[in-house]
Tab-separated table of C-alpha atoms in Angstrom:
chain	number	residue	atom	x	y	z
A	1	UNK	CA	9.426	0.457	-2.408
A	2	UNK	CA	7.080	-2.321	-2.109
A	3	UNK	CA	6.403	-1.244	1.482
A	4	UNK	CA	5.397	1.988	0.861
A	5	UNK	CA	3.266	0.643	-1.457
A	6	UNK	CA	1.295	-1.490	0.568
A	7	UNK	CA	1.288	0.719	3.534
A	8	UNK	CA	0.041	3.577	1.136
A	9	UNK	CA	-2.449	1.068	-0.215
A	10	UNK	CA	-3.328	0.075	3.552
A	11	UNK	CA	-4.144	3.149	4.579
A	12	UNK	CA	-6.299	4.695	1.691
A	13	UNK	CA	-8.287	0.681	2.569
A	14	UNK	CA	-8.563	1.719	6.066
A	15	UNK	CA	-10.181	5.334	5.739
A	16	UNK	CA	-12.302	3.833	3.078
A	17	UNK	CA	-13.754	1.188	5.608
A	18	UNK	CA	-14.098	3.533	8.419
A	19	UNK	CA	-16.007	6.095	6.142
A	20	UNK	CA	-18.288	3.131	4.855
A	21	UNK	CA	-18.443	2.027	8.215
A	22	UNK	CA	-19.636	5.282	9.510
A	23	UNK	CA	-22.393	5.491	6.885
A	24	UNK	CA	-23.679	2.257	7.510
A	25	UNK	CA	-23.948	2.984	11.503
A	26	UNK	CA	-25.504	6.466	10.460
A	27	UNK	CA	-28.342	4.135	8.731
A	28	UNK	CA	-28.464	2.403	12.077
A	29	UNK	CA	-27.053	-0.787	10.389
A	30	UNK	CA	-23.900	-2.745	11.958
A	31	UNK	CA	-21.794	-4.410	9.464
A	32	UNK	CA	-18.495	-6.309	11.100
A	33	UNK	CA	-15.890	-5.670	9.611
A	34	UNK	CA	-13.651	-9.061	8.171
A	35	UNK	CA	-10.156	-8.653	6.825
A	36	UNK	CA	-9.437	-11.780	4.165
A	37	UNK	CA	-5.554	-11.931	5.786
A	38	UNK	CA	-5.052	-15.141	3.987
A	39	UNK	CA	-5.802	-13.067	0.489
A	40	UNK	CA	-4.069	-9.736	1.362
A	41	UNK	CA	-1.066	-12.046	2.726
A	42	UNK	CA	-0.311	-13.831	-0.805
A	43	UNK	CA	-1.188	-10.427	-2.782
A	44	UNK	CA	1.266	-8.985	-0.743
A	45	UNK	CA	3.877	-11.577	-1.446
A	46	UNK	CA	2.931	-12.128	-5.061
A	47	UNK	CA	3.537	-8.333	-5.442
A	48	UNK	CA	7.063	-8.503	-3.734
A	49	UNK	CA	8.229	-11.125	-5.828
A	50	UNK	CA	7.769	-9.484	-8.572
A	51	UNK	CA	8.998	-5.965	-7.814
A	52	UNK	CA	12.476	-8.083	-6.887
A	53	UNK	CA	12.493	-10.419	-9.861
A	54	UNK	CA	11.945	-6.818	-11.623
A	55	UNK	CA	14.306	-5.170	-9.975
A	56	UNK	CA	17.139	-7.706	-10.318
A	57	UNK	CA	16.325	-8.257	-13.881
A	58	UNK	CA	16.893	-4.191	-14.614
A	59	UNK	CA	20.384	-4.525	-11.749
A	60	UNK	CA	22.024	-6.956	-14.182
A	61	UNK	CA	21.128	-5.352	-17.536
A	62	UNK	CA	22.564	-2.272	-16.031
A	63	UNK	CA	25.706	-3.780	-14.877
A	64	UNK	CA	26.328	-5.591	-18.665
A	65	UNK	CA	28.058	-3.395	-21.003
A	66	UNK	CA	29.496	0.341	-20.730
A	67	UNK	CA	28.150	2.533	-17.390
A	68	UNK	CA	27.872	5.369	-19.634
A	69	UNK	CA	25.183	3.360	-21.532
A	70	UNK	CA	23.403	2.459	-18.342
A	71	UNK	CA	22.007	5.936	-17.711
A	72	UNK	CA	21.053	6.037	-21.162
């Protein structure tokens, strides 16, 4: 889940940078374009951690008590 995520999120990113990128050569400007990878890396990981700590957390309430109450 958290891959679809972030390759959703990476994509919508890219065609935003190529369409701001387009403008700005349009204007006859040239902007390079810099990716933070050190930033995107640990907001990546900090997201991942907690979609599993989440996910686990909501696994073992589930498995506690009666299955019927589960899908409650």
């Amino acid at each position: 889940m958290t891959a679809t995520g972030a390759l959703l999120g990476a994509a919508v990113t890219a065609t935003g940078l190529a369409a701001m990128q387009t403008a700005l050569r349009l204007l006859g400007t040239a902007a390079p374009l810099t990716v933070p990878w050190q930033a995107l890396g640990a907001t990546t990981l900090l997201c991942t951690a907690i979609t599993v700590t989440c996910a686990t957390a909501a696994a073992l309430h589930a498995v506690r008590g009666r299955p019927v109450a589960a899908l409650r």
